[in-house]
Coordinates of C-alpha atoms and ligand atoms in Angstrom, one line a residue:
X303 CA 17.2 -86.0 3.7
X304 CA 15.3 -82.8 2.8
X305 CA 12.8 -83.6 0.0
X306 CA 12.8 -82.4 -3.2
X307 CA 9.2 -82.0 -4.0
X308 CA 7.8 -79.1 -5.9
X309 CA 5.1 -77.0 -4.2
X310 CA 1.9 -76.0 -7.0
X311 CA 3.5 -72.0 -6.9
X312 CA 7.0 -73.7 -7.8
X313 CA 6.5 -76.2 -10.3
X314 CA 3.9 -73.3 -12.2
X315 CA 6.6 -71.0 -11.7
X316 CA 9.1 -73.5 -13.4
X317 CA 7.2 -75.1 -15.5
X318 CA 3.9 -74.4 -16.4
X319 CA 3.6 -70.6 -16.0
X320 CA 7.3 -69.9 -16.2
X321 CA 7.6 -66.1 -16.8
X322 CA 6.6 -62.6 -15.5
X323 CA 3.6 -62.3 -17.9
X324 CA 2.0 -64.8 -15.7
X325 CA 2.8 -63.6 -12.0
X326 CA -0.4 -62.3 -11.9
X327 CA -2.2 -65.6 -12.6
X328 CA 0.1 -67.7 -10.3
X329 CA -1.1 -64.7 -7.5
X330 CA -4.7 -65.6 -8.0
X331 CA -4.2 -69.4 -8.1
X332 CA -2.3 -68.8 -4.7
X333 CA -5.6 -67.6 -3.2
X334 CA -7.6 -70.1 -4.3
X335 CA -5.2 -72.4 -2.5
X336 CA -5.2 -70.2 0.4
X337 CA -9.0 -70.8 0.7
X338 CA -9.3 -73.8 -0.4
X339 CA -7.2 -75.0 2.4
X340 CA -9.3 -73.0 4.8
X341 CA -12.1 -75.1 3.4
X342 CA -10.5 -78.6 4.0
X343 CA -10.4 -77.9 7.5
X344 CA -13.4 -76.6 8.0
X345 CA -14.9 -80.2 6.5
X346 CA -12.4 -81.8 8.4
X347 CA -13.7 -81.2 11.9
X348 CA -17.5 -80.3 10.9
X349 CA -18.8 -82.5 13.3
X350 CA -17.5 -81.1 16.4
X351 CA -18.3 -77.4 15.5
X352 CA -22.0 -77.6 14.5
X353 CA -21.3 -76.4 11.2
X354 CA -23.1 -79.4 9.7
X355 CA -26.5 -79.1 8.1
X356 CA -28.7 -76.8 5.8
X357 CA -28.3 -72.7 6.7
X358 CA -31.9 -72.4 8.5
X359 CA -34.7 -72.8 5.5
X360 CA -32.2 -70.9 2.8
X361 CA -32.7 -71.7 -0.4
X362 CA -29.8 -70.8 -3.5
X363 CA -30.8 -68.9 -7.1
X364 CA -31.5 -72.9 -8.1
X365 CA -33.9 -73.3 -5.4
X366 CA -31.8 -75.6 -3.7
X367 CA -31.7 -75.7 -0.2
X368 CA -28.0 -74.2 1.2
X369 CA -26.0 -76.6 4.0
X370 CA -24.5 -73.9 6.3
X371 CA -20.7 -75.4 4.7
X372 CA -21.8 -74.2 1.5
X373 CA -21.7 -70.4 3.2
X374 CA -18.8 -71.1 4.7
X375 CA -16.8 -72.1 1.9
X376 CA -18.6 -69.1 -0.3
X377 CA -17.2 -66.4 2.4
X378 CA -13.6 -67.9 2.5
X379 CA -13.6 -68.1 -1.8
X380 CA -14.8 -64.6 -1.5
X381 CA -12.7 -63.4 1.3
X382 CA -9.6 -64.4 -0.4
X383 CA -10.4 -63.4 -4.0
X384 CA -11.2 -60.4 -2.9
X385 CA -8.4 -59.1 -0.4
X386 CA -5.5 -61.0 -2.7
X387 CA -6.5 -58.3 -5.4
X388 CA -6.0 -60.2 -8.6
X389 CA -9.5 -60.6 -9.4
X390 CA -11.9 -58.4 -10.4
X391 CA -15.0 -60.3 -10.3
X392 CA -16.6 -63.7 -9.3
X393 CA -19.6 -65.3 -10.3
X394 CA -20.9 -67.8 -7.6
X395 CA -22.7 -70.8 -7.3
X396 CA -23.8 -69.5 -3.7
X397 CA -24.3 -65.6 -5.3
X398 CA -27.5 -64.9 -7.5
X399 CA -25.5 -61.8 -9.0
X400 CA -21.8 -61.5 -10.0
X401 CA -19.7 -59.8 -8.0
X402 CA -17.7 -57.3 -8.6
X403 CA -14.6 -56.2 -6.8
X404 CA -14.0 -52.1 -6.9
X405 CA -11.0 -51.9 -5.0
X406 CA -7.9 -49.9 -5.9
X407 CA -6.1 -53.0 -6.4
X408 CA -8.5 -55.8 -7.5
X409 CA -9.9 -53.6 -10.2
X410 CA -6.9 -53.2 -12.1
X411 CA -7.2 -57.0 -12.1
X412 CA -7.0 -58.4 -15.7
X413 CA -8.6 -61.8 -14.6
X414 CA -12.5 -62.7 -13.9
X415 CA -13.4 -66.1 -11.8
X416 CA -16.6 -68.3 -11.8
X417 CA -16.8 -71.0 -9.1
X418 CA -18.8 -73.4 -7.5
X419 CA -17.7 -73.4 -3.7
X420 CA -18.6 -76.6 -2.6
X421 CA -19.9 -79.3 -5.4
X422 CA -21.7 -82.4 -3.9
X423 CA -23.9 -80.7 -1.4
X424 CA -26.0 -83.3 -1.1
X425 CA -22.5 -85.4 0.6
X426 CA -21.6 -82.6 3.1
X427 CA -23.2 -84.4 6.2
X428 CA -22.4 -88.0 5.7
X429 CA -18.4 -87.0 5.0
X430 CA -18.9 -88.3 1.4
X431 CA -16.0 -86.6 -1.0
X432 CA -17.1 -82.7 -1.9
X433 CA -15.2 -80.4 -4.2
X434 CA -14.7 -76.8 -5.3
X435 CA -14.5 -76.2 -9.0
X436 CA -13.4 -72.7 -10.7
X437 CA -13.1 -71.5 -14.3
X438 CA -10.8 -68.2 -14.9
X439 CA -10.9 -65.8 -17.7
X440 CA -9.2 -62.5 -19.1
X441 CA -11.7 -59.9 -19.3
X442 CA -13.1 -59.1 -22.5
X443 CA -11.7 -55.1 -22.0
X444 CA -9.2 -53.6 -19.4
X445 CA -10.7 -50.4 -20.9
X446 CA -14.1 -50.8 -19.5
X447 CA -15.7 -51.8 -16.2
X448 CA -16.6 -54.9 -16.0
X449 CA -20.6 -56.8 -16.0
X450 CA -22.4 -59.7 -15.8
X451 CA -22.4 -59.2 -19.7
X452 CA -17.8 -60.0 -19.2
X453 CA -18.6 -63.1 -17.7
X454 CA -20.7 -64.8 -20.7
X455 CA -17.3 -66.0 -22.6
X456 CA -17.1 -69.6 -24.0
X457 CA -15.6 -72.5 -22.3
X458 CA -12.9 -72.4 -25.2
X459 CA -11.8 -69.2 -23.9
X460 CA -10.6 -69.8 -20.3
X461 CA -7.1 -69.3 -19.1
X462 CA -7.6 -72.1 -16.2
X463 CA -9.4 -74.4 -14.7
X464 CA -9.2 -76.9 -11.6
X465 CA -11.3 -77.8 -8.8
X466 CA -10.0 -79.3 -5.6
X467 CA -11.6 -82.5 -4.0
X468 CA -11.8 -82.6 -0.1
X469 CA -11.6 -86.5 0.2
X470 CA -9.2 -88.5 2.3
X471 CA -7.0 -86.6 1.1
X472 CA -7.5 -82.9 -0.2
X473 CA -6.1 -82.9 -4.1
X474 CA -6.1 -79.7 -6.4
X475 CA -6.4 -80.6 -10.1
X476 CA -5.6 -77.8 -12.2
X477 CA -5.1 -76.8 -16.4
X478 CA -3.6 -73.5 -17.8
X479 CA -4.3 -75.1 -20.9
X480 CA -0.8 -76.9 -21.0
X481 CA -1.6 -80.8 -19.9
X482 CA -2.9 -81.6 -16.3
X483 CA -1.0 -81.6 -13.3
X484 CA -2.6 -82.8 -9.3
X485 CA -1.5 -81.1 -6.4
X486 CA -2.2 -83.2 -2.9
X487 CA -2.0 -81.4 0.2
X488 CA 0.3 -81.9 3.1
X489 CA -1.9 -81.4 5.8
X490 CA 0.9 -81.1 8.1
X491 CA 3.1 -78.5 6.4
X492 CA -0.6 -77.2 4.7
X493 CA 1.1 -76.6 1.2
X494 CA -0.4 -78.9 -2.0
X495 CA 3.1 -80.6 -3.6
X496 CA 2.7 -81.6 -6.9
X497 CA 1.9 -85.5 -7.1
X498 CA 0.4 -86.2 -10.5
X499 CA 2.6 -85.0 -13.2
X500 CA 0.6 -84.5 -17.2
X501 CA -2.0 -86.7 -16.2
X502 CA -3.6 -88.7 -19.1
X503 CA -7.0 -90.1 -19.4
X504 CA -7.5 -93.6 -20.5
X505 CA -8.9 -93.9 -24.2
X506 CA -11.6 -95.7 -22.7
X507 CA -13.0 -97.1 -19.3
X508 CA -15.0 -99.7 -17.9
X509 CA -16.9 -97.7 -15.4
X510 CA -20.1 -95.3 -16.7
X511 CA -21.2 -92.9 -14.0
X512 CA -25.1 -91.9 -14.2
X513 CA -28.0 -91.1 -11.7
X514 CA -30.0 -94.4 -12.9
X515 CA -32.4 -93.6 -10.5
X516 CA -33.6 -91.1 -13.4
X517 CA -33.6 -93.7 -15.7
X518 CA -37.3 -93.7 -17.0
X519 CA -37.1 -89.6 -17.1
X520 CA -34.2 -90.2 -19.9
X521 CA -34.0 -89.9 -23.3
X522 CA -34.2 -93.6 -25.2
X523 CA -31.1 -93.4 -26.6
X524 CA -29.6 -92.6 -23.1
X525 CA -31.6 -95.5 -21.5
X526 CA -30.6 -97.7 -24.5
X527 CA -26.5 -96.8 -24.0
X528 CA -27.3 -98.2 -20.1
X529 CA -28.5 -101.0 -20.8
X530 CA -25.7 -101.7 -23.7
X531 CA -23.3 -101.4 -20.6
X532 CA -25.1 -103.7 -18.5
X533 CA -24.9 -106.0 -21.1
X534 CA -22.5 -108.9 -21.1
X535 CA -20.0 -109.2 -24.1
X536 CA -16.0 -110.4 -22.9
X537 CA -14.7 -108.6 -26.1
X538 CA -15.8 -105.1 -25.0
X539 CA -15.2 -105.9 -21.5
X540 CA -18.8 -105.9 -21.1
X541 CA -21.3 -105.5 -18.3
X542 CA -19.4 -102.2 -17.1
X543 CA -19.6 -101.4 -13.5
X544 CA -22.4 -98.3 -12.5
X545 CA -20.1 -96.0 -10.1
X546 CA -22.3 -92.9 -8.8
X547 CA -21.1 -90.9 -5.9
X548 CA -23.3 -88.0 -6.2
X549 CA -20.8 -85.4 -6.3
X550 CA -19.8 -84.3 -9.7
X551 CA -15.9 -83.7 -8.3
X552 CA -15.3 -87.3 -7.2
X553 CA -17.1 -88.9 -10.1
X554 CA -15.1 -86.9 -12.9
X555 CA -11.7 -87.4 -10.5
X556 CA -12.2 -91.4 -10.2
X557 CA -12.8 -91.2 -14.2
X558 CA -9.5 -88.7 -14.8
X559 CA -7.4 -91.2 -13.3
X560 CA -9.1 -94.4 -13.8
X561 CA -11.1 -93.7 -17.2
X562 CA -14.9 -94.1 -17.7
X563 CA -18.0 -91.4 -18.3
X564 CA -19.9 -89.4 -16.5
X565 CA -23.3 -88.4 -17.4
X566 CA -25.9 -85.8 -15.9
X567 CA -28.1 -85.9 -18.7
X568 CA -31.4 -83.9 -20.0
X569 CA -34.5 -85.9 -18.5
X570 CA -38.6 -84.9 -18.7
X571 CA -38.1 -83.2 -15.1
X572 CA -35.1 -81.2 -16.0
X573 CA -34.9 -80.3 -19.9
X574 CA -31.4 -78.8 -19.3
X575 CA -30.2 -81.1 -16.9
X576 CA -29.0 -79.8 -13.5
X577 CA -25.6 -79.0 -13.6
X578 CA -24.3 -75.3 -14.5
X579 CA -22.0 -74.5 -17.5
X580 CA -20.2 -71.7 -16.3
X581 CA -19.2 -72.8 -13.0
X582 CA -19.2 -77.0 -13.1
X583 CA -19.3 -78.2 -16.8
X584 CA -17.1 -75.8 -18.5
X585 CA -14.5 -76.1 -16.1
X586 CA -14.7 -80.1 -16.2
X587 CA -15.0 -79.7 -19.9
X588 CA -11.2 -78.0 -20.1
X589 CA -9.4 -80.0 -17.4
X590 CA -10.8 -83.3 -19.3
X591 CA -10.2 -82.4 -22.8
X592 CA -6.5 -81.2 -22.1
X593 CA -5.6 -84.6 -19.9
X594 CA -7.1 -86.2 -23.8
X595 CA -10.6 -86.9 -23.1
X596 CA -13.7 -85.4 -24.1
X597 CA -17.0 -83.5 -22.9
X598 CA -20.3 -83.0 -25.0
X599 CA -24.1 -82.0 -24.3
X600 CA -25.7 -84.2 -26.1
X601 CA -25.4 -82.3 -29.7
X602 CA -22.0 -80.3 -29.4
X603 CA -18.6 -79.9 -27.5
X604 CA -19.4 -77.8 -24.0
X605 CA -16.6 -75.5 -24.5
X606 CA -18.4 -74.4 -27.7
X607 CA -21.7 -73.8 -26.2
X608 CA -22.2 -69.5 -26.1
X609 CA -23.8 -69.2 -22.8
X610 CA -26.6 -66.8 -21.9
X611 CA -26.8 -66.4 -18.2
X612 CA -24.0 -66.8 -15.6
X613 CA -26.3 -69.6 -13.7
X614 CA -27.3 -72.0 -17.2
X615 CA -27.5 -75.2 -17.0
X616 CA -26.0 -77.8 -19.6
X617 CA -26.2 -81.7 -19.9
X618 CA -22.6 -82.9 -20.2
X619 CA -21.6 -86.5 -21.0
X620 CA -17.7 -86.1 -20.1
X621 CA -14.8 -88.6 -20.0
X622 CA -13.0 -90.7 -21.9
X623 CA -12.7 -89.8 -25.3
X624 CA -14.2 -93.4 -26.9
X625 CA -16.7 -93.5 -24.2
X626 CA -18.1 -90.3 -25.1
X627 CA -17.6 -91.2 -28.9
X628 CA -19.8 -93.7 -28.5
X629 CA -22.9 -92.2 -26.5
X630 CA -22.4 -89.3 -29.0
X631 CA -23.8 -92.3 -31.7
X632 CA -25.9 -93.6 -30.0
X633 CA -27.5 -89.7 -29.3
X634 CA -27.4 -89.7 -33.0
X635 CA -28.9 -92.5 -34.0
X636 CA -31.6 -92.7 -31.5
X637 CA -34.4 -90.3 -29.8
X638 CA -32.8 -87.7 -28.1
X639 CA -35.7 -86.1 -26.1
Ligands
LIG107 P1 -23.9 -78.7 -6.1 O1 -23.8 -79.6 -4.9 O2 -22.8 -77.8 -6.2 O3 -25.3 -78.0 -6.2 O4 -23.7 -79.7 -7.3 C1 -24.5 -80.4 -7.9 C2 -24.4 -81.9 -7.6 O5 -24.3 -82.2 -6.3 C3 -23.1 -82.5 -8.4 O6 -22.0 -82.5 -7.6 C4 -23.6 -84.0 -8.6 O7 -23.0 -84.5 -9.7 C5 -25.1 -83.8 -8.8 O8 -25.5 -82.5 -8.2 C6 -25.9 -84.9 -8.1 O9 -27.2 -84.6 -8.5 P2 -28.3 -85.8 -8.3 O10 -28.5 -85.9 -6.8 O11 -29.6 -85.3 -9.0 O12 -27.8 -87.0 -8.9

């Protein structure tokens, strides 16, 4: 019986991106699959190839210290971007400057890419889920070459979105601003088939996801919205259950498909949060908001926010759409700093 799933470059092809005006953005999502599959098994046998562990005392642009996976995975991203030649630039988690690509083919490209390699750092060596999140954009001008300066668009102007979770087993999530569609790898015939068709998120959850381990660092009206969901009440469905896995991938994937917040607030030690617009929570932002759910920093919607710098950072409370309604009053109504 020969199956009749759809690979992700078939189903875009049919469906989503149907078209020639699009072949050149199905190429480029083709080599994020190419490394992203490169990636998954790289983390799949880490153990036995001493690729686990930080990169010698090397620090990032955040002054985080850099696991020698999160290398890996940067080279393999940049590999591929570069030599499939329908990109013309990347920004990078891993990469204090953008990059950009002045080969005959890639610079022609109409399309720019920001990504975060590998998301969850902190999970790489106790095989905890990890991600790769990317956000893709038209350049601003095919007339000019492009700059950092190309890079600084709004959330609301991306063309796609996705990031791809290296659990038990390796799922690629992915908008083009029609719905949300999940693509799970077959690691035998190493080709994602689509397996989660226009995915919806609940209205509302009963899980909150927070580092409450920052709890006295938080804003009151943060601290006061945890301790409403700890708080028992049957009609509201009331204590909600705390689910934190540390990696911002698994925590927004659980809450796609199950419902529920996540929240990497503001706090005293880090006024802007820690998590970076451009490359985690705009990204996040688009894939929530077109499977119906919402994502706000504490005052406005993400993807309205007009970034700065290619590395900002943002506080996001993301997820489903009543969830974040309501920590959105109780940010107004209480002390938010
Ligand atoms: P990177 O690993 O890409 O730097 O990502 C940041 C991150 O690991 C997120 O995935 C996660 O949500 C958050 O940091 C966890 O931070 P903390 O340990 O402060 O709760």
């Amino acid at each position: 019986m020969v199956s009749k799933r759809l690979t992700a470059y078939q189903y875009l092809l049919k469906d989503k991106l149907a078209g020639d005006k699009n072949r050149e953005l199905i190429a480029l999502l083709k080599d994020i699959k190419l490394a992203a599959r490169q990636v998954s098994k790289e983390l799949n046998s880490a153990g036995l190839n001493k690729i686990l562990g930080d990169h010698g005392g090397l620090k990032n642009v955040h002054g985080e210290k850099v696991k020698k996976l999160d290398i890996i995975a940067n080279d393999l991203f940049l590999n591929s971007l570069e030599n499939g030649g329908n990109c013309a630039g990347v920004v990078s988690e891993e990469i204090e400057k953008s990059l950009i690509f002045n080969n005959e083919v890639s610079k022609n490209s109409k399309y720019i890419i920001l990504i975060d390699p590998l998301d969850g750092s902190s999970n790489i060596d106790v095989n905890v889920p990890v991600g790769t999140i990317f956000s893709i954009f038209k350049r601003s001008s095919m007339k000019t070459s492009i700059s950092t300066k190309g890079f600084l668009q709004k959330g609301n102007k991306q063309v796609a979105a996705g990031y791809i979770i290296y659990g038990s087993s390796t799922i690629y999530v992915l908008t083009v601003g029609k719905g949300v569609d999940a693509f799970t790898l077959d690691p035998v015939v190493q080709e994602f088939y689509l397996s989660h068709k226009n995915i919806k998120i609940p209205k509302k959850g009963r899980m909150y996801s927070v580092n409450q381990g920052n709890f006295y660092e938080f804003p009151r009206a943060l601290q006061e919205y945890i301790r409403w969901c700890e708080q028992e009440d049957i009609k509201s469905g009331r204590p909600y259950s705390l689910r934190y896995v540390g990696s911002m991938v698994a925590d927004i994937h659980r809450s796609l498909l199950k419902g529920g917040l996540f929240i990497y607030s503001k706090s005293k030690r880090a006024p802007n949060g820690k998590l970076r617009l451009m490359y985690e929570c705009n990204p996040m932002a688009f894939i929530i908001e077109q499977a119906g759910g919402l994502a706000i920093n504490g005052e406005k919607r993400i993807l309205d926010i007009v970034p700065e710098t290619i590395h900002q950072k943002s506080p996001i409370f993301i997820g489903s759409a009543e969830m974040v309604k309501l920590i959105s009053k109780f940010i107004k109504s209480k002390q938010f700093n």
